[in-house]
Coordinates of C-alpha atoms and ligand atoms in Angstrom, one line a residue:
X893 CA 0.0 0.0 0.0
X894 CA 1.2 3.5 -1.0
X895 CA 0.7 7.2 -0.2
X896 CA -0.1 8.8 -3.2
X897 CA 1.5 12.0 -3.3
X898 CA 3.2 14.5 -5.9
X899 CA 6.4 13.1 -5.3
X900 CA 6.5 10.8 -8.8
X901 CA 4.4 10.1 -11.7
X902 CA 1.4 7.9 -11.3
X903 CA -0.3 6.2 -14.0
X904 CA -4.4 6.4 -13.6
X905 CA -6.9 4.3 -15.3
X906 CA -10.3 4.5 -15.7
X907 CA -13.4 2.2 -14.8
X908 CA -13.7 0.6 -17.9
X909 CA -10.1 -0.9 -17.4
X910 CA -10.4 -1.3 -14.1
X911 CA -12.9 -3.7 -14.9
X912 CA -10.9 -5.6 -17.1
X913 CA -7.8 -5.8 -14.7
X914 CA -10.0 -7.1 -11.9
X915 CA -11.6 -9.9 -14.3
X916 CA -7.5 -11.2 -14.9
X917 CA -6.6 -10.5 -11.5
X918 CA -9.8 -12.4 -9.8
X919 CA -9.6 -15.3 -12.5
X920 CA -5.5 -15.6 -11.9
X921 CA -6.8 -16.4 -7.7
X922 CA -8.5 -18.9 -5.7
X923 CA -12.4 -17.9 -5.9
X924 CA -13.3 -14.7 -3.6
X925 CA -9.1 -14.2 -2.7
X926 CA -9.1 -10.4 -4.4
X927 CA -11.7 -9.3 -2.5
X928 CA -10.1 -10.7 0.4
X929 CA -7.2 -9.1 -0.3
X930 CA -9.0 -5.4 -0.6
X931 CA -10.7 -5.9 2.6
X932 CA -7.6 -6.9 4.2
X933 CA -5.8 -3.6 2.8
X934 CA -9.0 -1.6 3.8
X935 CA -9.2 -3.3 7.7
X936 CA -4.9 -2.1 7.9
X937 CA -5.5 1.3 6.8
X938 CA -8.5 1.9 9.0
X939 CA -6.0 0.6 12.1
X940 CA -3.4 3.2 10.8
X941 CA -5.7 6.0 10.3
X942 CA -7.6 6.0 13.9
X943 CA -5.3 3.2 15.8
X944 CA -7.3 4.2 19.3
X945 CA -11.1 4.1 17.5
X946 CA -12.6 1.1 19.4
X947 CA -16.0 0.9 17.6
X948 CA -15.5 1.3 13.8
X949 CA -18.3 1.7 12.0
X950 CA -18.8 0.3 8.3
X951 CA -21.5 1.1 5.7
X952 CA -21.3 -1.4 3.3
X953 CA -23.7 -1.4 0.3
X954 CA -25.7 -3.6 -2.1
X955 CA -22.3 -4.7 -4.1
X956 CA -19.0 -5.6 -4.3
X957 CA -17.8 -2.2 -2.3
X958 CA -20.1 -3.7 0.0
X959 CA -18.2 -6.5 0.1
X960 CA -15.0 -5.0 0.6
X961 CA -16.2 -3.3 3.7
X962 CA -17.5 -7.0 5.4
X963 CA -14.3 -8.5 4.9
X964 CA -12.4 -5.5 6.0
X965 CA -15.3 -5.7 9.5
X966 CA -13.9 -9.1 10.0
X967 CA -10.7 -8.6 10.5
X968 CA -11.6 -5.5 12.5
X969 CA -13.5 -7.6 14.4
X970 CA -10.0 -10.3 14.9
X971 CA -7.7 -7.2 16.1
X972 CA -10.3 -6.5 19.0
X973 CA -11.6 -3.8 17.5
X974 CA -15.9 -3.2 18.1
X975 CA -17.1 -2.9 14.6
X976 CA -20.3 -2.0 13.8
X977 CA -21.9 -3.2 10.0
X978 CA -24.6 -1.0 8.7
X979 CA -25.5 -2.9 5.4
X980 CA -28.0 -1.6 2.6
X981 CA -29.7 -4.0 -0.1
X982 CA -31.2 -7.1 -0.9
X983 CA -28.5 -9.9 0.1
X984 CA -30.5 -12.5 -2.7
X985 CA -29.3 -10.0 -5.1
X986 CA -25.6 -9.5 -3.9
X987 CA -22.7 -10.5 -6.1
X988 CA -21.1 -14.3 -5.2
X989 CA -18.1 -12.1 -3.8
X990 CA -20.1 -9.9 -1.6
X991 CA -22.4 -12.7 -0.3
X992 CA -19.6 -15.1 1.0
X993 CA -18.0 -11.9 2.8
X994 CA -21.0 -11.4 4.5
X995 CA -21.9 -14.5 5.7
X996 CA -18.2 -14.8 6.6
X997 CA -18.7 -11.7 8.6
X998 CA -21.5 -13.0 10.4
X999 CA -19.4 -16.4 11.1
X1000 CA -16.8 -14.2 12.4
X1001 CA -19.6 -12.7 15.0
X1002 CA -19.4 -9.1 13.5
X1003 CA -22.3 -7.3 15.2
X1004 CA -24.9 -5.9 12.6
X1005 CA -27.0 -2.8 13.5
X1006 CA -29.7 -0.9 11.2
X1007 CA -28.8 2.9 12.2
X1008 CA -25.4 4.6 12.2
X1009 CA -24.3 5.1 15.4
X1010 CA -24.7 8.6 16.9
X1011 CA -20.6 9.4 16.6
X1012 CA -17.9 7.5 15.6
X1013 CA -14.2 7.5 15.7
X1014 CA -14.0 6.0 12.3
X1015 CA -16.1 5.3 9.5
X1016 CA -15.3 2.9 6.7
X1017 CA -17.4 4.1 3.6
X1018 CA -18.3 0.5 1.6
X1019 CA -21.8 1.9 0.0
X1020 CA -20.5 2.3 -3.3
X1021 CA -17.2 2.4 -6.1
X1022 CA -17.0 1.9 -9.1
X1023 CA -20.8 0.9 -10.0
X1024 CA -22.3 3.8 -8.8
X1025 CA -24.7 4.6 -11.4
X1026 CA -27.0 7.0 -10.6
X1027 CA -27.2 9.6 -8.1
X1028 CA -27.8 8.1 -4.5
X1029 CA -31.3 8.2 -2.9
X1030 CA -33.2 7.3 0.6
X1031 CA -31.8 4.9 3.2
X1032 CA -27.9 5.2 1.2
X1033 CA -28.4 8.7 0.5
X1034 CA -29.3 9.2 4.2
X1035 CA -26.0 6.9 5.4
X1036 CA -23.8 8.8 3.3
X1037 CA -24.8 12.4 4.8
X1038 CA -24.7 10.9 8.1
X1039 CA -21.0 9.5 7.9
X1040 CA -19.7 12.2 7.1
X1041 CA -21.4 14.4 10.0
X1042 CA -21.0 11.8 12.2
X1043 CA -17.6 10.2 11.8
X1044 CA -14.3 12.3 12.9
X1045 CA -12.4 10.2 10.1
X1046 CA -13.9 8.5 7.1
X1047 CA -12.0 6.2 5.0
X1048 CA -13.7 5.6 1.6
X1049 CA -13.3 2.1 -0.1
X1050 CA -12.2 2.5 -3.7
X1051 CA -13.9 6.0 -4.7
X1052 CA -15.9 7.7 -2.0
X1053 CA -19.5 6.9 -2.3
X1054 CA -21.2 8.9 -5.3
X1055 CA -18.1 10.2 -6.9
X1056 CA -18.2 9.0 -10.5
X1057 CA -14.4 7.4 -10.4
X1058 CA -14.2 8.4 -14.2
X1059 CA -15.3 12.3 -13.8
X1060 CA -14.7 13.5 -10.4
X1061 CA -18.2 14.9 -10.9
X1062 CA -21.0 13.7 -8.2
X1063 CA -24.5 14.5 -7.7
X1064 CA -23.6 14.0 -3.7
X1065 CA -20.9 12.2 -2.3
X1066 CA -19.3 11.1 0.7
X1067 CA -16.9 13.6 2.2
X1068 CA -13.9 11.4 3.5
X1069 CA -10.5 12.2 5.0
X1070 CA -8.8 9.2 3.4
X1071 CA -9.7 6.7 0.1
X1072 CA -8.2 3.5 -0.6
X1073 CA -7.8 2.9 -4.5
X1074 CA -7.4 -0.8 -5.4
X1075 CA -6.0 -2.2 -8.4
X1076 CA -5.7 1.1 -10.4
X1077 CA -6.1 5.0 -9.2
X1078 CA -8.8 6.5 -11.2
X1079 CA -9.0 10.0 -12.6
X1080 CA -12.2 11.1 -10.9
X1081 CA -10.1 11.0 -7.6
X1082 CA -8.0 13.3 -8.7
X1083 CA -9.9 16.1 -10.4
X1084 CA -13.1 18.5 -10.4
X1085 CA -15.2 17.5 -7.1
X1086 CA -12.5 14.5 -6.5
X1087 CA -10.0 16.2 -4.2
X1088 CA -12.3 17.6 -1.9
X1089 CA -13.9 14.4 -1.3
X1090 CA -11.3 11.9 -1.6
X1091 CA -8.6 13.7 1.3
X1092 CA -5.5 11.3 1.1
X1093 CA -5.4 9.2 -1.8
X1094 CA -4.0 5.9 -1.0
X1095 CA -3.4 2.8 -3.4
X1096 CA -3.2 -0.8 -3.4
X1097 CA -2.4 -2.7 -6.2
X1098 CA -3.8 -5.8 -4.6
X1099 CA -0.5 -8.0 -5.2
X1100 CA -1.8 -7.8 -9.1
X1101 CA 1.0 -5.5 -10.6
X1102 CA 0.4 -6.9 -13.9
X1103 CA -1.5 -3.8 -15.4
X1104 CA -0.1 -4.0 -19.1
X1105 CA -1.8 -4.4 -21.9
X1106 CA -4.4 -1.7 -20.3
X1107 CA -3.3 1.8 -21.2
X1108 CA -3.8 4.4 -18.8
X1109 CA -6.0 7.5 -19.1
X1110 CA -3.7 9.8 -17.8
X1111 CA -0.7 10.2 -15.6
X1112 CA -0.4 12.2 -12.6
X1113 CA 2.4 14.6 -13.5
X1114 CA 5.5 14.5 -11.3
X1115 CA 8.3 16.4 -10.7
X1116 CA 10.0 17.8 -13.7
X1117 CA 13.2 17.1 -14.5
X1118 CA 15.5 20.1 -13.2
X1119 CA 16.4 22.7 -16.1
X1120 CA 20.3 22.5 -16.6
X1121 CA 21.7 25.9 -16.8
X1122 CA 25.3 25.6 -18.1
X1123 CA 27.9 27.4 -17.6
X1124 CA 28.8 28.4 -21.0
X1125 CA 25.2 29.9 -21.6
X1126 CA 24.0 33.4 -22.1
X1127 CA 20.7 35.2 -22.2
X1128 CA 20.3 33.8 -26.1
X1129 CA 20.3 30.3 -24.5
X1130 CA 17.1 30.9 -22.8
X1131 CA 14.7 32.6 -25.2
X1132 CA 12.9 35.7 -25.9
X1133 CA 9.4 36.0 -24.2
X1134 CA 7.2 38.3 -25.5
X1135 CA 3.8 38.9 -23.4
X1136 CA 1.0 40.7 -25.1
X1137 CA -1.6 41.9 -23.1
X1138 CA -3.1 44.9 -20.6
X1139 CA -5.7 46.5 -22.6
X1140 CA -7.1 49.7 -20.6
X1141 CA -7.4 48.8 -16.5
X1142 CA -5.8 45.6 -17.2
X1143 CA -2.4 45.9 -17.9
X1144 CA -1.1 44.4 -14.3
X1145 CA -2.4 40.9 -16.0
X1146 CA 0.9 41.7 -18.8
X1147 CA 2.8 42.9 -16.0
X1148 CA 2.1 39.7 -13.6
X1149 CA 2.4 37.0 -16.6
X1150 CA 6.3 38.9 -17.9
X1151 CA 7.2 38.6 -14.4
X1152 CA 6.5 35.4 -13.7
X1153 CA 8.4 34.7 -17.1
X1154 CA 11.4 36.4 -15.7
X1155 CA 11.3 34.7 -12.6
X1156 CA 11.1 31.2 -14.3
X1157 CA 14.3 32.0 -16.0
X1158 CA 13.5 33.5 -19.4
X1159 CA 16.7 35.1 -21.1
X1160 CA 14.9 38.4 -21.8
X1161 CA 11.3 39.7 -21.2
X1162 CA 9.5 42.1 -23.4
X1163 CA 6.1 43.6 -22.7
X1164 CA 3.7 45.1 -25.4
X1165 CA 0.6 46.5 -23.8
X1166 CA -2.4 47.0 -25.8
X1167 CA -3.8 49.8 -23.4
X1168 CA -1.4 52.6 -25.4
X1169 CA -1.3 54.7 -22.8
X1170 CA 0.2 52.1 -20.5
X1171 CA 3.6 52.7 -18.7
X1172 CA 6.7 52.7 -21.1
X1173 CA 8.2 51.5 -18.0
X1174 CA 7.8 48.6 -15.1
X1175 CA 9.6 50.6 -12.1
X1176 CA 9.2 47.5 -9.7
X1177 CA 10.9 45.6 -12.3
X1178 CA 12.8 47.3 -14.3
X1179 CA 14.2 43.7 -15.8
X1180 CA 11.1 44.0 -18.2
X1181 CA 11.4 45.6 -21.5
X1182 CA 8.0 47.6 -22.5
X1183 CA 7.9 48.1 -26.4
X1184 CA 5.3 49.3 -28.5
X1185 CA 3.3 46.3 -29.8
X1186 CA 4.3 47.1 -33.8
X1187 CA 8.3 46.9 -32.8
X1188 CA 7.5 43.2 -31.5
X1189 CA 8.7 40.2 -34.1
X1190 CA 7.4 37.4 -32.8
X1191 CA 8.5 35.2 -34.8
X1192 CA 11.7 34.3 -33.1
X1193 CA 9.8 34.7 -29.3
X1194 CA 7.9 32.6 -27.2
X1195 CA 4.7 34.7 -26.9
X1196 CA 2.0 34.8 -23.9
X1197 CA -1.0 36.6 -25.4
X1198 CA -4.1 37.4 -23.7
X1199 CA -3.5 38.4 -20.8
X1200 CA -6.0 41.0 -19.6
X1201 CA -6.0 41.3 -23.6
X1202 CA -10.1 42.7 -23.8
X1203 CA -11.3 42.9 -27.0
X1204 CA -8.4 44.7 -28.2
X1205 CA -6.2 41.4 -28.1
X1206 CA -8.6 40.3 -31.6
X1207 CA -6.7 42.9 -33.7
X1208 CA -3.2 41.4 -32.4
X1209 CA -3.8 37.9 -32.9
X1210 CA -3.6 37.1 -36.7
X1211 CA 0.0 38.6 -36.4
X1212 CA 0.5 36.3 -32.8
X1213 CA -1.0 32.8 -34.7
X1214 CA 2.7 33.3 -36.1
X1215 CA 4.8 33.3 -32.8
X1216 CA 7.9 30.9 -32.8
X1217 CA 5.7 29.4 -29.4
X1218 CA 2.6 30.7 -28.2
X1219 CA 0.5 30.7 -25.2
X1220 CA -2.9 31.7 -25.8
X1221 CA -4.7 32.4 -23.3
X1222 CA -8.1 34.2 -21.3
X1223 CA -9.7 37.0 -24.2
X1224 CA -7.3 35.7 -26.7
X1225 CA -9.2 32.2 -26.1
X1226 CA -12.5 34.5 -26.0
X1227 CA -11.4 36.4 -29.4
X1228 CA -11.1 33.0 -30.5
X1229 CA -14.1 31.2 -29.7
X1230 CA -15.8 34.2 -31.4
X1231 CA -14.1 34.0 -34.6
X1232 CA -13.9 31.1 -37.2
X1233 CA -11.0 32.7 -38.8
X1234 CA -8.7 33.1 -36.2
X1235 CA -9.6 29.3 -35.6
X1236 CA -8.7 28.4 -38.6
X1237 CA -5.6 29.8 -38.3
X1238 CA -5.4 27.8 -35.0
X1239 CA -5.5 24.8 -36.6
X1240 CA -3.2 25.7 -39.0
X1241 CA -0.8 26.1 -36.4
X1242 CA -1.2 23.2 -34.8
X1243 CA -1.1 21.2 -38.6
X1244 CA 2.4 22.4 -38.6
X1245 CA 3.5 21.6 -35.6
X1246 CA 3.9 25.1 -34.1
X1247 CA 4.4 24.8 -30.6
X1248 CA 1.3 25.7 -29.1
X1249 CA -0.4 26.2 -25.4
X1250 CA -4.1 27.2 -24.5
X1251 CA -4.9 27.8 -21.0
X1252 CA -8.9 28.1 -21.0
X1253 CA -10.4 28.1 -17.3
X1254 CA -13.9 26.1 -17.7
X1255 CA -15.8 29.0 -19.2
X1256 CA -13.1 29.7 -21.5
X1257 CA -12.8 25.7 -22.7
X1258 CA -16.7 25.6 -23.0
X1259 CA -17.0 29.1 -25.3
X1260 CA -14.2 27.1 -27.3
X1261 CA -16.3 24.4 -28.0
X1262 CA -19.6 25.6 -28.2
X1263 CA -20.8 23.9 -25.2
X1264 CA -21.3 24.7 -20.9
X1265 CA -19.2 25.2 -18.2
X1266 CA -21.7 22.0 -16.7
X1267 CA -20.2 20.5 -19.4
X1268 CA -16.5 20.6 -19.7
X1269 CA -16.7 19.8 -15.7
X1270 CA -19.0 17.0 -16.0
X1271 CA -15.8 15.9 -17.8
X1272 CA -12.8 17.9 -17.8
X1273 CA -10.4 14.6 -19.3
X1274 CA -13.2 14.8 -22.6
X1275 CA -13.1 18.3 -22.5
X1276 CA -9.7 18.8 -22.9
X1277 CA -8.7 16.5 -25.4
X1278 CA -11.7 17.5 -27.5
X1279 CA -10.1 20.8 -27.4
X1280 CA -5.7 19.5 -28.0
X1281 CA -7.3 17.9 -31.2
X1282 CA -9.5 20.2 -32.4
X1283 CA -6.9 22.7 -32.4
X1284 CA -4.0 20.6 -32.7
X1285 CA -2.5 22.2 -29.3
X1286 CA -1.2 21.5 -26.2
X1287 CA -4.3 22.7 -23.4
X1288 CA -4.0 23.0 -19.9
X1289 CA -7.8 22.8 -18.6
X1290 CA -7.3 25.1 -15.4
X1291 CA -9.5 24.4 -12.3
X1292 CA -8.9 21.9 -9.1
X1293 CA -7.1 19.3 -10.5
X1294 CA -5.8 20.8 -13.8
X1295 CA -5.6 18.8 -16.8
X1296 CA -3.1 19.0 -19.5
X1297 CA -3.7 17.5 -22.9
X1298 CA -1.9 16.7 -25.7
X1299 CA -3.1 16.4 -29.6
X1300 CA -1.8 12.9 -30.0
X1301 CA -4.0 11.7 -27.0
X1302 CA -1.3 12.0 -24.3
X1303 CA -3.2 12.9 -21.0
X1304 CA -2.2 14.9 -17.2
X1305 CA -3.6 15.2 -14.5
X1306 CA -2.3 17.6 -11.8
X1307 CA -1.9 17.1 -8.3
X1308 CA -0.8 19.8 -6.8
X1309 CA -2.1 23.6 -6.1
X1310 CA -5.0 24.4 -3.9
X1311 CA -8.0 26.7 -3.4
X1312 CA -5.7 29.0 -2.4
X1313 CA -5.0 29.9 -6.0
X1314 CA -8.4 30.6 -6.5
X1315 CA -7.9 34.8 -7.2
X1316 CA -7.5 37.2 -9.7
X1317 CA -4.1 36.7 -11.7
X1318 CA -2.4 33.8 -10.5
X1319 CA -3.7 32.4 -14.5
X1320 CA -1.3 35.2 -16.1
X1321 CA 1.5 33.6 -13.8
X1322 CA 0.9 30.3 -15.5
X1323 CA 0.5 31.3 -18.4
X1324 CA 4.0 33.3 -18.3
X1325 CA 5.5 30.3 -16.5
X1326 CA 4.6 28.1 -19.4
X1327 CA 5.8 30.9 -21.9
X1328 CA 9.2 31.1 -20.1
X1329 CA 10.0 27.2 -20.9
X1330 CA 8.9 27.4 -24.4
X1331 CA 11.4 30.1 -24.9
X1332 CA 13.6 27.9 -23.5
X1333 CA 13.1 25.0 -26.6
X1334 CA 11.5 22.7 -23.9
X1335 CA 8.2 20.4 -25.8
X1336 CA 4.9 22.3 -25.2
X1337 CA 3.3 19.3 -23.5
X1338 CA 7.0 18.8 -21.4
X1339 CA 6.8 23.1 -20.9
X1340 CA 2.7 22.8 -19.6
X1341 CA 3.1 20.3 -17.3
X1342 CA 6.1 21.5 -15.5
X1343 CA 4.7 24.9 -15.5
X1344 CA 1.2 24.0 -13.5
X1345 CA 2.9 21.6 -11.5
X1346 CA 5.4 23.9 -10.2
X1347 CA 2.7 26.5 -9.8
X1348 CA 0.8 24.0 -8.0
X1349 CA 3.4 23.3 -5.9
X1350 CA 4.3 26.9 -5.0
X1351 CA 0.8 27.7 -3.6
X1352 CA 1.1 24.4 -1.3
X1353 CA 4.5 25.4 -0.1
X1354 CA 3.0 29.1 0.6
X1355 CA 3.6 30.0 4.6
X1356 CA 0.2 29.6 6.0
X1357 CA 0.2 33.2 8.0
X1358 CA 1.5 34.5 4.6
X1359 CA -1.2 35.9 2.2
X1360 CA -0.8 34.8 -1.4
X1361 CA -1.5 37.3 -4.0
X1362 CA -0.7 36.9 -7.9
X1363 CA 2.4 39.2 -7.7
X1364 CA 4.0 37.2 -5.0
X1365 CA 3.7 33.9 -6.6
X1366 CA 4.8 35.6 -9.8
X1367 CA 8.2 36.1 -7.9
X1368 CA 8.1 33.3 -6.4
Ligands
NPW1345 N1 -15.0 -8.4 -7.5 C1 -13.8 -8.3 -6.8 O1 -13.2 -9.3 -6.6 C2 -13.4 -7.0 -6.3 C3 -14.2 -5.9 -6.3 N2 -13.7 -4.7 -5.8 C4 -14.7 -3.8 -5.3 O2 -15.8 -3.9 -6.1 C5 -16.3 -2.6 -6.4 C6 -17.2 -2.6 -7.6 O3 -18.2 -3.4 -7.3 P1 -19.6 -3.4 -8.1 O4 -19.3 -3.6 -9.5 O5 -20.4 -4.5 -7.5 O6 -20.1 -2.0 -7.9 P2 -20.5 -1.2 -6.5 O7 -19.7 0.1 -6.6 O8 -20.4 -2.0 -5.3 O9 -22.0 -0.8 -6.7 C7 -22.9 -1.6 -7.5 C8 -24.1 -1.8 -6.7 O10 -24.7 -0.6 -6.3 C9 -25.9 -0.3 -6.9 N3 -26.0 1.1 -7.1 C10 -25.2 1.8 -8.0 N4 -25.5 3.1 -7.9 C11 -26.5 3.2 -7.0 C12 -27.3 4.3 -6.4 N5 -27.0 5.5 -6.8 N6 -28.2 4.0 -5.5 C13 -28.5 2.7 -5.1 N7 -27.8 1.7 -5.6 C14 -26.8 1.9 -6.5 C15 -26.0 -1.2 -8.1 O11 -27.3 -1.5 -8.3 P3 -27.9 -1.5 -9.8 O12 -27.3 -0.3 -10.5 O13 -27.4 -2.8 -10.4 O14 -29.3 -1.4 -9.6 C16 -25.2 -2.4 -7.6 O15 -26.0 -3.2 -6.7 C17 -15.1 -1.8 -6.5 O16 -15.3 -0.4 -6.4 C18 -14.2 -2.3 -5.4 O17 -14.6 -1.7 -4.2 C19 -12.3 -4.6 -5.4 O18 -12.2 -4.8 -4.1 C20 -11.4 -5.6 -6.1 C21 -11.9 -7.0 -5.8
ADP1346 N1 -9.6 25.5 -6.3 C1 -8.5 25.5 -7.0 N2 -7.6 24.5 -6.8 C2 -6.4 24.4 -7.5 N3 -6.0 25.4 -8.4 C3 -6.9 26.4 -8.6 C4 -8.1 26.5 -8.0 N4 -8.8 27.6 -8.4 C5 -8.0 28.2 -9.3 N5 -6.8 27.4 -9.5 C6 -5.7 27.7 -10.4 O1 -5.5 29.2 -10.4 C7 -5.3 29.6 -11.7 C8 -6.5 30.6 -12.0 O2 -6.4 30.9 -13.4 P1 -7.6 31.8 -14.0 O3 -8.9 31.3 -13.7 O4 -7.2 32.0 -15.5 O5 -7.4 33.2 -13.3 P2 -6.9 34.6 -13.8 O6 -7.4 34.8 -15.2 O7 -7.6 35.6 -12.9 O8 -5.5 34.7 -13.7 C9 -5.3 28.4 -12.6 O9 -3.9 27.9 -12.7 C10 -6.1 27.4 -11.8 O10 -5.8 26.1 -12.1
K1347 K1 -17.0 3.7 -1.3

């Protein structure tokens, strides 16, 4: 059993291959042995998690979750712990797993009981995983609200309850502190509604570590690999960014995305504001070079455009479709959406293989493709590489749990960041963060990735009595 955390890649599959893993798995055992296994993992991580909790109480549901949770009550039960089985639906009806672990549970004297109890120490979520189908109702919506006001900890078996494992989207959910993911991780743990109801993502491969032949969905990104800086380098080594941006009252979203730029190492920054009666000059940081937008050739840059860009970024844009490297993101995405020339232009760019970055938030991504924000975050993964191939770009679908897709079907998820970024700005740091490693020659879908995880990761390293403001983590 592992901690998931940002510290390496992880590779996350989704529920149809799940399924198929758990058919070889289960038919490579003895009859019933995976689900032993899985409750076994489940009963060790509950000790961990509340190792004083005498009574435990475990919700188990009418399938194989369910079962997980019975099996994981009997061994409870063995290490002298009080626990206390809740169980919903029709036992004639129970999968052949479930059924033996719940007559094994009663052999093993677990005590049943038809109400939660009042408080708990520790509740072991076993309603539903990954054949929840529909949003939950009655009796199991009633246990699921209950558990988590009730319990101090909650540890969710496989996917908390009512989370669609695929999506991360829910109708309602469990709320839990900890999840146990067997065989695979899946994607909906780790994006839209995910995080918040998942808390630590744990994972057991359930001794079954033979997983090829299924591809993943996505990886969790990791750690990049550290930029070398040699020696014998210069400015030149590292790339002209250009950031285009700041139309009237908006030109700190220029400033913010060409300082985060500098700060991520770009050999020289330049600025071209489209507000013309913007400062000719960035006191604060004088590293910045402000030009008028006409002196820029962008051809030979790494251009962020967009940027508190208005509608004045439109005008700018058939000239920016011919950057070296471009990031394209908030009204230039909007000018965009709104224009089936400039899109065509678009994916012209990406038929050639121009290096290529969009950074839509949800609105932005569903204005892009004609659709609703319901609808990209019913399923960001779709969403996102609707948009890579569409467009033929790299795109970073911003939001809890960003994800980062490729046009040749390559898939991200990211892990870190918090609701902490969730202000004005910090999306022109990315997007100048991104522009900074493009200038740099690094692979748009290699530049992305490292870019929002290392945001990410800034904003979970922040001092807690610190406040975090866009123009700190710019200089971060
Ligand atoms: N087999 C094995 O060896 C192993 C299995 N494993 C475990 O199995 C889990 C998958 O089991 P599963 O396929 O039985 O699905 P599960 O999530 O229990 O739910 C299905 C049941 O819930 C019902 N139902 C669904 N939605 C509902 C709703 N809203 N409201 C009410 N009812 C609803 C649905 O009813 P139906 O839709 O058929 O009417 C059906 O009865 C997986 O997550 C992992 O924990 C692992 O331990 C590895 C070893
Ligand atoms: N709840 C959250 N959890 C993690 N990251 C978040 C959250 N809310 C926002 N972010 C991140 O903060 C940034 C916000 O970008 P954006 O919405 O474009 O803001 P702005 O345009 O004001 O800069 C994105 O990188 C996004 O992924
Ligand atoms: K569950």
């Amino acid at each position: 059993m592992q901690r998931v955390t940002p510290e390496r890649y992880w590779s996350v599959h989704d529920i149809a291959a799940t399924r198929r893993i758990e058919q070889r798995a289960a038919a490579a055992l003895p009859p019933h042995a995976l689900m032993r296994r899985a409750g076994l993992a489940v009963a060790r991580l509950a000790l961990a998690v509340a190792p004083h909790a005498r009574t435990v109480w475990v919700a188990c549901g009418p399938g194989n979750n369910g079962g997980d949770g019975f099996e994981a009550a009997l061994h409870l039960k063995a290490w002298g712990k009080e626990p206390l089985v809740t169980q919903v639906g029709d036992e004639a009806r129970m999968p052949l797993d479930a059924r033996d672990a719940l007559q094994r549970a009663r052999a093993a004297g677990v005590q049943f009981a038809g109400e939660a109890p009042a408080q708990c120490e520790l509740a072991i979520d076993a309603l539903l995983g990954i054949g929840s189908t529909r949003p939950p109702e009655g009796r199991l919506r009633d246990l699921m609200v209950q558990m988590t006001a009730r319990a101090r900890a909650v540890l969710s078996v496989d996917v908390p309850s009512g989370l669609d494992a695929d999506t991360g989207s829910r109708a309602a959910t469990v709320l839990a502190t900890h999840t146990l993911s067997l065989l695979t991780l899946k994607p909906g743990l780790f994006t839209a509604q995910g995080r918040d109801a998942c808390g630590q993502v744990w994972f057991d491969d359930l001794g079954h570590e033979d997983i090829e032949g299924e591809r993943p969905v996505a990886q969790l990104v990791g750690p990049p690999v550290p930029w070398p800086r040699p020696h014998a380098s210069h400015k030149g080594s590292y790339g002209d960014v250009a950031v285009v941006g700041g139309a009237p009252g908006m030109a700190g979203a220029a400033v913010l995305a060409a300082r985060a730029a500098l700060h991520h190492g770009a050999g020289r920054v330049f600025v071209g504001f489209l507000d013309p009666s913007a400062p000719a000059f960035d006191a604060s940081q004088p590293d910045l070079m402000v030009r008028p937008l006409d002196t820029l050739d962008f051809r030979d840059m790494a251009l962020a455009c967009g940027c508190g860009g208005g509608d004045a970024v439109a005008a700018v844009l058939p000239r920016a479709l011919r950057a070296r490297a471009l990031v394209l993101d908030a009204d230039a995405l909007n000018a965009i959406a709104a224009d089936a020339q400039l899109q065509a232009q678009l994916e012209a760019r990406g038929r050639r293989g121009s290096p290529t970055v969009l950074t839509p938030h949800p609105l932005e991504a569903a204005r892009l493709l004609g659709s609703t924000t319901a609808c990209v975050q019913g399923d960001r993964l779709v969403a996102a590489r609707d948009l890579a191939q569409r467009f033929g770009s790299v795109v970073v679908l911003k939001g809890s749990g960003s994800v980062i897709a490729a046009p040749d079907g390559r898939t991200w998820i990211n892990p870190t960041g918090n609701a902490r970024l969730a202000i004005a700005g910090t999306g022109d740091v990315l997007a100048g963060m991104i522009a900074a490693r493009l200038a740099a020659g690094e692979e748009a879908a290699t530049a992305a990735t490292a870019a929002v995880y290392l945001h990410g990761l800034a904003a979970d390293r922040w001092p807690a009595g610190r406040p975090l403001t866009a123009s700190a983590l710019a200089s971060a």
